[in-house]
Short mmCIF file of C-alpha atoms in Angstrom, two decimals:
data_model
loop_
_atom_site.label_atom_id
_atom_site.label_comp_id
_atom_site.label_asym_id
_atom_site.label_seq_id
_atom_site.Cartn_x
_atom_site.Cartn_y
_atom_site.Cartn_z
CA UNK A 1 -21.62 -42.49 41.09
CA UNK A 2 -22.27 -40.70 44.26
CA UNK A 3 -25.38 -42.86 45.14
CA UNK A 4 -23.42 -45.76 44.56
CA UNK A 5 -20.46 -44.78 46.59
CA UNK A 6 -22.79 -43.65 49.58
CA UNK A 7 -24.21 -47.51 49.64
CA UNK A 8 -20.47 -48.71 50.75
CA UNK A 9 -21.91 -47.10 54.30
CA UNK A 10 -24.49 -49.80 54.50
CA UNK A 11 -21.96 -52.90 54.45
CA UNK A 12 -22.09 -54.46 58.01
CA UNK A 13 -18.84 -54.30 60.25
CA UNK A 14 -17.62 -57.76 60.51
CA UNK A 15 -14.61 -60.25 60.22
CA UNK A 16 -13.98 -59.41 56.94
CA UNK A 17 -11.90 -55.99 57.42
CA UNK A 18 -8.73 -56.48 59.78
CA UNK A 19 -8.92 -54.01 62.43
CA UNK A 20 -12.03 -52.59 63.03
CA UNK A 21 -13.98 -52.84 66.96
CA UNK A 22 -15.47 -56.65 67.50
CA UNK A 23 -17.84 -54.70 69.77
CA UNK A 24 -19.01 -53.19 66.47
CA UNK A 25 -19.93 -56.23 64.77
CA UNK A 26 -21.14 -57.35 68.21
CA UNK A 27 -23.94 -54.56 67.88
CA UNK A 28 -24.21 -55.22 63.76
CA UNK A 29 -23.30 -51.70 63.13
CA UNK A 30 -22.90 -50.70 59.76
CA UNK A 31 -19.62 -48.79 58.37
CA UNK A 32 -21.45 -45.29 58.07
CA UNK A 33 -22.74 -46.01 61.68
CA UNK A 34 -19.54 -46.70 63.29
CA UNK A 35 -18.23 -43.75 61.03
CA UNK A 36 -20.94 -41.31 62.82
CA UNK A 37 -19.64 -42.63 66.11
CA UNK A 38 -16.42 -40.77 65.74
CA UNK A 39 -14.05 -43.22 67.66
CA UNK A 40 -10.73 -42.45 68.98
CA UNK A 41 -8.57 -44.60 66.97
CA UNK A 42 -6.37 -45.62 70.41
CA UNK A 43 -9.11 -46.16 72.84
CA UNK A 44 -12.10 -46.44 70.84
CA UNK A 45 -11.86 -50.53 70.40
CA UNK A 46 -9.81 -51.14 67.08
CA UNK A 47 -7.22 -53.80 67.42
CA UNK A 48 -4.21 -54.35 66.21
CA UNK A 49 -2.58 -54.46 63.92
CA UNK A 50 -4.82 -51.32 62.20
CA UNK A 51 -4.34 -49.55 58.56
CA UNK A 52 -5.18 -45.61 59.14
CA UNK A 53 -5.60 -42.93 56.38
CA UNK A 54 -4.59 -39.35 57.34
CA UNK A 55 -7.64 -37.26 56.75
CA UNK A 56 -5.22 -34.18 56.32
CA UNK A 57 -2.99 -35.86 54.24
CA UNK A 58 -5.58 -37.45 51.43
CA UNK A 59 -6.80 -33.91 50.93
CA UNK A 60 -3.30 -32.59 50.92
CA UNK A 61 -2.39 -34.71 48.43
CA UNK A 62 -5.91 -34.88 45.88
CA UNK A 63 -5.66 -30.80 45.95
CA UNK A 64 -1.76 -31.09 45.35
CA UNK A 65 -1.71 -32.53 42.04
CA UNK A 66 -4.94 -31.69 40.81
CA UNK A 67 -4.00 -28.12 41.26
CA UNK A 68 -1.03 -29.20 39.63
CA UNK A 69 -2.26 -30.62 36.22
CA UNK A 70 -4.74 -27.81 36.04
CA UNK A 71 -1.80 -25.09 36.06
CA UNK A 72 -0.03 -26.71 33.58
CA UNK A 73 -3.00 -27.70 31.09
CA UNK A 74 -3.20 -31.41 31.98
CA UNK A 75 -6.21 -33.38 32.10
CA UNK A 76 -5.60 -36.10 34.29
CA UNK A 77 -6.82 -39.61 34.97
CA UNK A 78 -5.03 -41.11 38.28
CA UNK A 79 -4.22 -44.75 38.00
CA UNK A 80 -6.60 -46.06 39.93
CA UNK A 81 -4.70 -49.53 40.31
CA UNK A 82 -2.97 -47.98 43.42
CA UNK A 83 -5.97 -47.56 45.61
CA UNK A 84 -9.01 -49.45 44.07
CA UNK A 85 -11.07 -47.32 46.39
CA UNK A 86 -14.26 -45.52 44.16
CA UNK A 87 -14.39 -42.94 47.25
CA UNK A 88 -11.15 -41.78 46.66
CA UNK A 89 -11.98 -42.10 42.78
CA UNK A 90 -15.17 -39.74 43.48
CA UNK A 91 -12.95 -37.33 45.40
CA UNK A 92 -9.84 -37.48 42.21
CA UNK A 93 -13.00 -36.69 40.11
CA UNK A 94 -13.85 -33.88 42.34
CA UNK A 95 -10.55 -32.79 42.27
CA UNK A 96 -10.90 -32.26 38.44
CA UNK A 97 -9.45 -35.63 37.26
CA UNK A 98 -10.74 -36.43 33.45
CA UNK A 99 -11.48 -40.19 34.22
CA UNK A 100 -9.83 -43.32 36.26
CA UNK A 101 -6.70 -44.82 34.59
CA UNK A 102 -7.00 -48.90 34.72
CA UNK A 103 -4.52 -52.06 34.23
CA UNK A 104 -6.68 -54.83 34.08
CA UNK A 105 -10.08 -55.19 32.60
CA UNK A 106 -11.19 -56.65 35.97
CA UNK A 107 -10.53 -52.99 37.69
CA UNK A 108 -12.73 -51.60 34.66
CA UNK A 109 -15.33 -53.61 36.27
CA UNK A 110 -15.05 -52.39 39.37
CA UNK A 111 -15.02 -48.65 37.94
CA UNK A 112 -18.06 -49.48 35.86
CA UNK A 113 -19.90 -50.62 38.94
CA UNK A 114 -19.38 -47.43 40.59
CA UNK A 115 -20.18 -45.12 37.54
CA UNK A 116 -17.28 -43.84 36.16
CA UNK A 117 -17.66 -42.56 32.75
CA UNK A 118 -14.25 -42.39 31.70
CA UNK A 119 -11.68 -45.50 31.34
CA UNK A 120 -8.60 -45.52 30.56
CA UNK A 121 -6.76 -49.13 30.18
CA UNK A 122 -2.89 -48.80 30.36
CA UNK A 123 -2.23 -51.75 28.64
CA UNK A 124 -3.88 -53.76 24.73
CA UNK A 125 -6.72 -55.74 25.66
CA UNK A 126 -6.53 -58.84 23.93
CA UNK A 127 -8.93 -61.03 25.82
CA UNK A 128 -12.44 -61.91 24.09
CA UNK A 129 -14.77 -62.36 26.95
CA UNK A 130 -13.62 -58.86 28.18
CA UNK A 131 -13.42 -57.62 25.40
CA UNK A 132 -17.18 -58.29 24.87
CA UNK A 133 -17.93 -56.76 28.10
CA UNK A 134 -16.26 -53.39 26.90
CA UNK A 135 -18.38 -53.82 23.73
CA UNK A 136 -21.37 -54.36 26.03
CA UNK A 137 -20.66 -51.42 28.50
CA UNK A 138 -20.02 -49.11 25.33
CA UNK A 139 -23.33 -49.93 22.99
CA UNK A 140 -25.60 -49.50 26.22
CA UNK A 141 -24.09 -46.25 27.38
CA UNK A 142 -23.68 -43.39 24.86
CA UNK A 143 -21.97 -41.53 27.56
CA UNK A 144 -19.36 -44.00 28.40
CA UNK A 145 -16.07 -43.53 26.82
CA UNK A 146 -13.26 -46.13 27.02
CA UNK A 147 -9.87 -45.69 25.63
CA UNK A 148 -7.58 -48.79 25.73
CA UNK A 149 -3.86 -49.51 24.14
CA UNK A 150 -2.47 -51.15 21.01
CA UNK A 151 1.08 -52.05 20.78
CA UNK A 152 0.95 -54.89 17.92
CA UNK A 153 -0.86 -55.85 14.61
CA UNK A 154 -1.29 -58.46 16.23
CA UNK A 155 -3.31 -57.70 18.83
CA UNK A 156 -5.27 -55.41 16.53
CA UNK A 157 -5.92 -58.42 14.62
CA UNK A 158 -7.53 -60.09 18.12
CA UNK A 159 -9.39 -57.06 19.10
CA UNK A 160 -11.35 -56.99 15.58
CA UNK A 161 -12.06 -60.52 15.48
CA UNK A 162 -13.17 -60.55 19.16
CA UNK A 163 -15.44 -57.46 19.00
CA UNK A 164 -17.05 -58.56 15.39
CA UNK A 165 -17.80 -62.08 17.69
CA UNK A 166 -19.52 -60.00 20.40
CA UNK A 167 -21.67 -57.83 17.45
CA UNK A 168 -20.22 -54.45 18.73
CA UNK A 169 -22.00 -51.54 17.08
CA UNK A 170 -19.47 -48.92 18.90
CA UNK A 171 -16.00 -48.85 17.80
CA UNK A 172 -13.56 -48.95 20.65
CA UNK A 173 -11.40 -45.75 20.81
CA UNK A 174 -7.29 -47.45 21.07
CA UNK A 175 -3.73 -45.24 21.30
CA UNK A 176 -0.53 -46.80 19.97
CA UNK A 177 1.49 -47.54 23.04
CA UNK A 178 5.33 -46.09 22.04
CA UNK A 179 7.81 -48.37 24.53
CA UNK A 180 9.76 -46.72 26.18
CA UNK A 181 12.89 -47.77 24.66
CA UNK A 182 14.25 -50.64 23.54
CA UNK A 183 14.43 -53.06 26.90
CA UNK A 184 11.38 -50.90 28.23
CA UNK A 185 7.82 -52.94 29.58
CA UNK A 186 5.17 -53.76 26.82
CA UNK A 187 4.91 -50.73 23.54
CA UNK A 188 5.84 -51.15 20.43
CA UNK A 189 9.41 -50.33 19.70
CA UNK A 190 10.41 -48.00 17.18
CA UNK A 191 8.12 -45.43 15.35
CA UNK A 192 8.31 -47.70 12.13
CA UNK A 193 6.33 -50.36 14.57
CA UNK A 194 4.04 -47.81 16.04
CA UNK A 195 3.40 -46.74 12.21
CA UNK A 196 2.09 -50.38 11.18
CA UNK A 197 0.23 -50.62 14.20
CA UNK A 198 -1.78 -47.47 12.97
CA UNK A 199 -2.24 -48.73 9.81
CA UNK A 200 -3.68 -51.89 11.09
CA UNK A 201 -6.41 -50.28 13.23
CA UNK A 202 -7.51 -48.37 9.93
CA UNK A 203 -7.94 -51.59 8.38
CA UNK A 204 -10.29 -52.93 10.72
CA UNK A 205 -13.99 -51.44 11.81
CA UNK A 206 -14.51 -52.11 15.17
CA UNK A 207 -11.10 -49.85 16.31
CA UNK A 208 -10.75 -46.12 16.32
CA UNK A 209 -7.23 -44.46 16.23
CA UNK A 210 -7.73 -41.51 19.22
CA UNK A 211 -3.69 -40.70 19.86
CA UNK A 212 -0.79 -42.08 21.33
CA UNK A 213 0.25 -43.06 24.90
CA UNK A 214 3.21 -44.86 26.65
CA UNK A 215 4.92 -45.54 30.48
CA UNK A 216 8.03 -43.56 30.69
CA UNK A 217 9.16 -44.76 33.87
CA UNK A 218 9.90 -48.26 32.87
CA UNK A 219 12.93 -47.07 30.89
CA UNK A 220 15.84 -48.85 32.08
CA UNK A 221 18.17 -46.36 33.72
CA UNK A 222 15.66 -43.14 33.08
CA UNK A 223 17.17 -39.53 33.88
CA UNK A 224 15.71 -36.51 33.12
CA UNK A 225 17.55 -36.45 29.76
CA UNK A 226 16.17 -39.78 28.78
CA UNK A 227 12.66 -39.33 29.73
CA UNK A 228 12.58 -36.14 27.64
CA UNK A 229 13.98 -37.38 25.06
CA UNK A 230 11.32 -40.16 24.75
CA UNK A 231 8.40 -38.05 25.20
CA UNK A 232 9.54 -35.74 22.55
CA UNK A 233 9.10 -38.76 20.81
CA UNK A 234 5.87 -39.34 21.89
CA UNK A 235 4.41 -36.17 20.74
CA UNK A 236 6.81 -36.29 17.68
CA UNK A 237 4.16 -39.52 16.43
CA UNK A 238 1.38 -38.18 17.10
CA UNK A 239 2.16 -35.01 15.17
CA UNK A 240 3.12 -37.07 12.32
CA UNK A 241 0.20 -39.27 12.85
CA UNK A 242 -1.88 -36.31 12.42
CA UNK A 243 0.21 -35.03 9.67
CA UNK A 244 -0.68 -38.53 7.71
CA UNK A 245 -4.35 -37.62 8.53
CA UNK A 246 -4.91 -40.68 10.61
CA UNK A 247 -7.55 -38.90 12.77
CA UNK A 248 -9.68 -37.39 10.00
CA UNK A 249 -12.46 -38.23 8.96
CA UNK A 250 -13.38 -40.74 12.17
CA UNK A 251 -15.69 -37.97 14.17
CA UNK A 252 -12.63 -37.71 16.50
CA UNK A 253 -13.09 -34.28 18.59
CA UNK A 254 -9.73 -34.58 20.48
CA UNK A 255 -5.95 -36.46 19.46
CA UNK A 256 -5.07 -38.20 22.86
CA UNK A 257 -1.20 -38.06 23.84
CA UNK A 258 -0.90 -39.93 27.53
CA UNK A 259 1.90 -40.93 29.75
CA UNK A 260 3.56 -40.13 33.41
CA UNK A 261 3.04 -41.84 36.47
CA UNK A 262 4.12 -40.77 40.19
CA UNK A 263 8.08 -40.03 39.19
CA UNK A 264 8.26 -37.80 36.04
CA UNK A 265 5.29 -35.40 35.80
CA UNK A 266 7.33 -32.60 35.98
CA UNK A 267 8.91 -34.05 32.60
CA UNK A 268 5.73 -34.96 31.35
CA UNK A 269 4.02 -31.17 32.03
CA UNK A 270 7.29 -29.42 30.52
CA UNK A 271 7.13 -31.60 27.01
CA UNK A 272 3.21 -31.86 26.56
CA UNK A 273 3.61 -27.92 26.99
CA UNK A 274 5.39 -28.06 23.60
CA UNK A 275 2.93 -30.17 21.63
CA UNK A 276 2.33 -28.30 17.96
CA UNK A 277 -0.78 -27.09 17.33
CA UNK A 278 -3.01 -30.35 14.96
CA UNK A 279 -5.77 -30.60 13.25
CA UNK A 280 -7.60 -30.97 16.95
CA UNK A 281 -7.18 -30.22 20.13
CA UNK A 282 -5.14 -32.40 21.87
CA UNK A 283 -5.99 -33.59 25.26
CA UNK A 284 -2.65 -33.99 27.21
CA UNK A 285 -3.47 -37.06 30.01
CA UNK A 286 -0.98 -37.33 32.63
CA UNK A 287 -1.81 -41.10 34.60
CA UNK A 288 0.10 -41.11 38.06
CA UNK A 289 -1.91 -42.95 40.94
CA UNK A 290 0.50 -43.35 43.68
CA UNK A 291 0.20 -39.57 45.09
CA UNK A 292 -3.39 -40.24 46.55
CA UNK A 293 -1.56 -41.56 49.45
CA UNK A 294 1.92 -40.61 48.86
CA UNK A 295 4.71 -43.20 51.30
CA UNK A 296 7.39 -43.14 53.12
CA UNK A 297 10.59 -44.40 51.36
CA UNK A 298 10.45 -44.57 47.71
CA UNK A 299 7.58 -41.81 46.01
CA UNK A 300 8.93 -39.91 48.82
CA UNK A 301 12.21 -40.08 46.91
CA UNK A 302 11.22 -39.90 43.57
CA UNK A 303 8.52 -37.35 43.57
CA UNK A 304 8.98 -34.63 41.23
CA UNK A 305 8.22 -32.12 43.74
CA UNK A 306 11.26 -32.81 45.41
CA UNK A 307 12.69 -31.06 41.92
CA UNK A 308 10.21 -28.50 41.86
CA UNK A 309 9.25 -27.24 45.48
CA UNK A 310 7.65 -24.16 44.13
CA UNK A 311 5.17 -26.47 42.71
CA UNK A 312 3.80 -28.75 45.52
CA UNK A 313 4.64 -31.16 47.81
CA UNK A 314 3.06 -34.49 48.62
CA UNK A 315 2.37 -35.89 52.30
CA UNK A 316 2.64 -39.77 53.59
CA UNK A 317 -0.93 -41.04 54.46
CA UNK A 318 -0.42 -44.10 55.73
CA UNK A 319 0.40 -45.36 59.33
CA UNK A 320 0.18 -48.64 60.19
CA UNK A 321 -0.50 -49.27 63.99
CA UNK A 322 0.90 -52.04 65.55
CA UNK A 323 1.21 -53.58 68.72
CA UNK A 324 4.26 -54.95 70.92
CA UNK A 325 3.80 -58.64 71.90
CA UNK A 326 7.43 -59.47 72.56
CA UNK A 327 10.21 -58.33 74.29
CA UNK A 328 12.31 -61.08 74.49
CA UNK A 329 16.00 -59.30 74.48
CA UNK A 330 17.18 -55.64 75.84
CA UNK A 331 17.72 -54.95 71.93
CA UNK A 332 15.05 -57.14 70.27
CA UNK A 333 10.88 -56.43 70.01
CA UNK A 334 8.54 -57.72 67.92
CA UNK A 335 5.03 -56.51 67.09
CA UNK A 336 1.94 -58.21 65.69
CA UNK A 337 1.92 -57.04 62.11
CA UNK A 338 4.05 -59.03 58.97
CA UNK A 339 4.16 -59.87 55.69
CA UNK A 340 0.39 -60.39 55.52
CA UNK A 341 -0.22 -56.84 57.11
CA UNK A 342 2.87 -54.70 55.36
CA UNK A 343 3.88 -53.96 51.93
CA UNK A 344 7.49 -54.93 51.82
CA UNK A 345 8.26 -55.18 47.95
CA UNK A 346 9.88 -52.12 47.61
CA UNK A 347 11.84 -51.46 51.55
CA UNK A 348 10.78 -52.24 54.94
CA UNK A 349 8.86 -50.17 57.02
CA UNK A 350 9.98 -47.31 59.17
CA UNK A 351 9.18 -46.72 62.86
CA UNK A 352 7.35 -43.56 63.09
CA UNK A 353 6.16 -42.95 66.44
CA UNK A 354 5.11 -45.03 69.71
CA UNK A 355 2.12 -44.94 71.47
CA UNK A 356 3.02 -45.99 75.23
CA UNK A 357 0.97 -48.68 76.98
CA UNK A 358 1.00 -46.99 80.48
CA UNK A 359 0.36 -43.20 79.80
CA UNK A 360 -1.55 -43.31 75.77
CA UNK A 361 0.87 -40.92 75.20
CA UNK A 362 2.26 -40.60 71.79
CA UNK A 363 5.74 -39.85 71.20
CA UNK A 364 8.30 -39.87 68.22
CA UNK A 365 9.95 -43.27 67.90
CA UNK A 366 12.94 -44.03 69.78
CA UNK A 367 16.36 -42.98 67.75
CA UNK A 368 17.91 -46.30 66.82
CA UNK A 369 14.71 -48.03 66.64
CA UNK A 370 14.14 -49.94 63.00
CA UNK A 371 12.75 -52.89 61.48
CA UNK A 372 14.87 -55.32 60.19
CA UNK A 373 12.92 -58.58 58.92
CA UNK A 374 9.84 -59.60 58.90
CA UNK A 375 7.62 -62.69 59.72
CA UNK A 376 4.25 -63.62 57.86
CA UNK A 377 2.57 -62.24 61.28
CA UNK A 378 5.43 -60.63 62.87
CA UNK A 379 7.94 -57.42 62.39
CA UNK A 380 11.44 -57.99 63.73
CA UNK A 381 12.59 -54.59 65.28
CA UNK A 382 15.71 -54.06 67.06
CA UNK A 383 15.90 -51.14 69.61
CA UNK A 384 19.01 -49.24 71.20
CA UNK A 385 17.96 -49.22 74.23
CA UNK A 386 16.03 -51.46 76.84
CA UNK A 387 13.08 -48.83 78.22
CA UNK A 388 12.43 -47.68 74.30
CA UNK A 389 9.84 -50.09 74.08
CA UNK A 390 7.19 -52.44 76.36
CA UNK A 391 5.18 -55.05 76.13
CA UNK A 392 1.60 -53.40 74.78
CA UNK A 393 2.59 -50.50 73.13
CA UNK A 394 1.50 -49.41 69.53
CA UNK A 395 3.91 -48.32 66.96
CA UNK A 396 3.15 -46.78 64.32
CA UNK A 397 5.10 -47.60 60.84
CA UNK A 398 4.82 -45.97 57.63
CA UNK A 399 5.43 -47.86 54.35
CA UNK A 400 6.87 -47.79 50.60
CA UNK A 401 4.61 -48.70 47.20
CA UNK A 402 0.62 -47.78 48.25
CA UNK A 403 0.11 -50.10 45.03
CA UNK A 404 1.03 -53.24 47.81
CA UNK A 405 -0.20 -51.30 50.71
CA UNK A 406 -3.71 -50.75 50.29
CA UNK A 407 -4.75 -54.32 48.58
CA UNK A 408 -3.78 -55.91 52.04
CA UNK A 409 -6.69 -54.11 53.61
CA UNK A 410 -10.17 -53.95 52.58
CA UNK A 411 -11.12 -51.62 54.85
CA UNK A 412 -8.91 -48.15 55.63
CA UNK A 413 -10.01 -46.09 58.64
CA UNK A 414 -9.59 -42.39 57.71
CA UNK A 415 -8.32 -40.50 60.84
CA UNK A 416 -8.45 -36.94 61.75
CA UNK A 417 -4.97 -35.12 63.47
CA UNK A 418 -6.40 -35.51 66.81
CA UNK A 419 -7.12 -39.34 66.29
CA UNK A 420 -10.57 -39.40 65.52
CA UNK A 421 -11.77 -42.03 63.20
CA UNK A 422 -14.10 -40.39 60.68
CA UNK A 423 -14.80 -42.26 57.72
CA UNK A 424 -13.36 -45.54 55.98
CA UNK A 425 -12.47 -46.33 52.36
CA UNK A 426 -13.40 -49.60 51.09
CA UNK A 427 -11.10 -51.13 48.74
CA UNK A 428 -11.64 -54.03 45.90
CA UNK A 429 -8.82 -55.81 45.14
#
């Protein structure tokens, strides 16, 4: 993997990635080159509007919860939907992470490409011509392991016929998805459903029953008490799974039991903790993605940390620079970044600090300064006062939901406190 993620440095800068110096591309610098130049974000020629990465805060953030899971005997495979970076999946690994959580088979892919050994697909896999690939990726690497849902006997009933069509020689490992209740996202509803499921991969060949796995934060209405209550039944099925001896005798060396995103670890670490003891060791995989960056706005609401200080805390990353280009009333301004720029599905964006045109001196953002609507190209912000803002200067905003915030850039600048551009994360959305 780490060859492969050391190649990103030899893409050439160019008009593909929003942001980054023309004077770069001008001289057909690479991204490691203009990386070992160590810019100054402000003056160093990016335009605007720019994407940054807090260098501080990504390693905040990766030692955060990976010191987290460890302490409370989690393995841990970040959804890797949120960034689709393999340079901050080579850091999560380095952080301890067991593997890379995935949605869609496409994202496999794009894991595959970039070595990682370890898959996990959050959701049943019912299409043949990836389906094929995953029986391709598995017979050709011993080493590869790929875990995927099942939810329906249905679906098992696609997954065998597709795999026996694509001559797979290597079972593919699934868990029965348990929805989180009963108006909850995709998982099959009550235990009694989960329990046919089962039976239906041990009917079939090319499927091999590993554990059990769910989404608890798609529970209409979830509180603590709920989201307990659910993951006691969680572990509840795969105890009685085991108990049924539905992982004997398949050359199984661990019973998978999987759930928690970016809201309810806490939940997640305090019920896992109380798994019986089965017939194998169980490996308890908590999934969140979103911490990598953290936000401003929502995860910065929700995060479990904010329940248990003593644990951790998690630090915003991103800051999206912008730049005044209106100032058409005493209260009105508008800056160069939109809908196309800014992830909006889940708030608008806060004004975090301005960057004056005249001095390049940075400064908190005026009180009574917010956005209020925004433009496919522009953000609407109204101000309190006419000398808070001018013509030319950057502000800096920081955004909700890094799922919508990174895919609108495919290229991140990572910046140091002082403002020093020192790397860049490619995404591949």
């Amino acid at each position: 993997m780490e060859d492969r993620v050391r190649r990103l440095a030899q893409e050439t800068v160019d008009h593909r990635f929003k942001g980054l110096p023309p004077d770069a591309e001008a001289a057909g610098l690479t991204v490691g080159e203009l990386a070992a130049q160590h810019r100054d974000l402000h003056t160093g020629g990016f335009t605007t509007p720019v994407l940054t990465l807090s260098a501080t805060a990504l390693e905040h953030n990766l030692t955060a919860l990976g010191t987290y899971a460890a302490r409370h005997g989690l393995a841990f495979a970040p959804h890797g939907k949120t960034c689709m970076a393999p340079q901050l999946f080579e850091r999560q690994l380095d952080h301890g992470a067991w593997g890379i959580t995935a949605a869609m088979p496409h994202q496999a892919r794009v894991y595959r490409a970039f070595g990682i050994r370890r898959i996990f697909l959050a959701n049943e896999l019912v299409d043949p011509a990836a389906l094929a690939w995953v029986a391709r990726e598995l017979d050709a690497d011993p080493d590869f392991r790929f875990v995927c849902y099942v939810d329906s006997v249905r679906g098992v009933e696609l997954m065998d016929a597709a795999l026996r069509a694509a001559g797979a020689v290597r079972p593919v490992d699934v868990v029965v998805e348990l929805g989180a209740g009963a108006e909850g996202r995709t998982g099959a509803r009550t235990e009694a459903d989960c329990t046919a499921v089962a039976d239906a991969v041990a009917a079939v060949e090319t499927l091999r029953l590993v554990g059990v796995a769910g989404y608890e934060a798609t529970m209409p209405g979830a509180d603590a008490d709920s989201v307990r209550a659910w993951l006691r039944r969680l572990t509840g099925l795969a105890a009685e799974f085991d108990k049924a001896g539905r992982f004997a005798g398949t050359g199984l060396e661990e019973i998978v039991v999987s759930a928690g995103g970016s809201e309810w670890f806490d939940a997640v670490a305090e019920v896992f903790a109380e798994v019986p003891e089965l017939s194998l060791p169980v490996l308890r995989l908590l999934r969140s993605g979103a911490y990598v960056s953290h936000d401003r706005g929502w995860y910065e609401g929700l995060t479990p940390f904010n329940r248990v200080p003593e644990e951790g805390a998690l630090l915003p990353a991103f800051r999206l620079w912008t730049q005044v280009v209106s100032r058409p009333t005493p209260t009105q301004a508008f800056v160069n970044a939109g809908k196309r720029d800014i992830a909006y599905d889940l708030g608008l964006p806060v004004v975090e600090a301005v960057r004056g045109a005249r001095d390049g001196i940075e400064r908190p953002a005026p009180e009574g300064t917010a956005v209020v609507k925004l433009s496919d190209q522009h953000a609407w912000l109204e101000t309190a006062a006419e000398g808070d803002l001018e013509v030319g200067d950057w502000v800096g905003l920081g955004m909700a939901h890094p799922c919508t915030i990174f895919e609108k850039w495919p290229l991140i600048p990572v910046v140091a406190d002082d403002g020093t551009v020192t790397d860049f994360v490619r995404t591949f959305f």
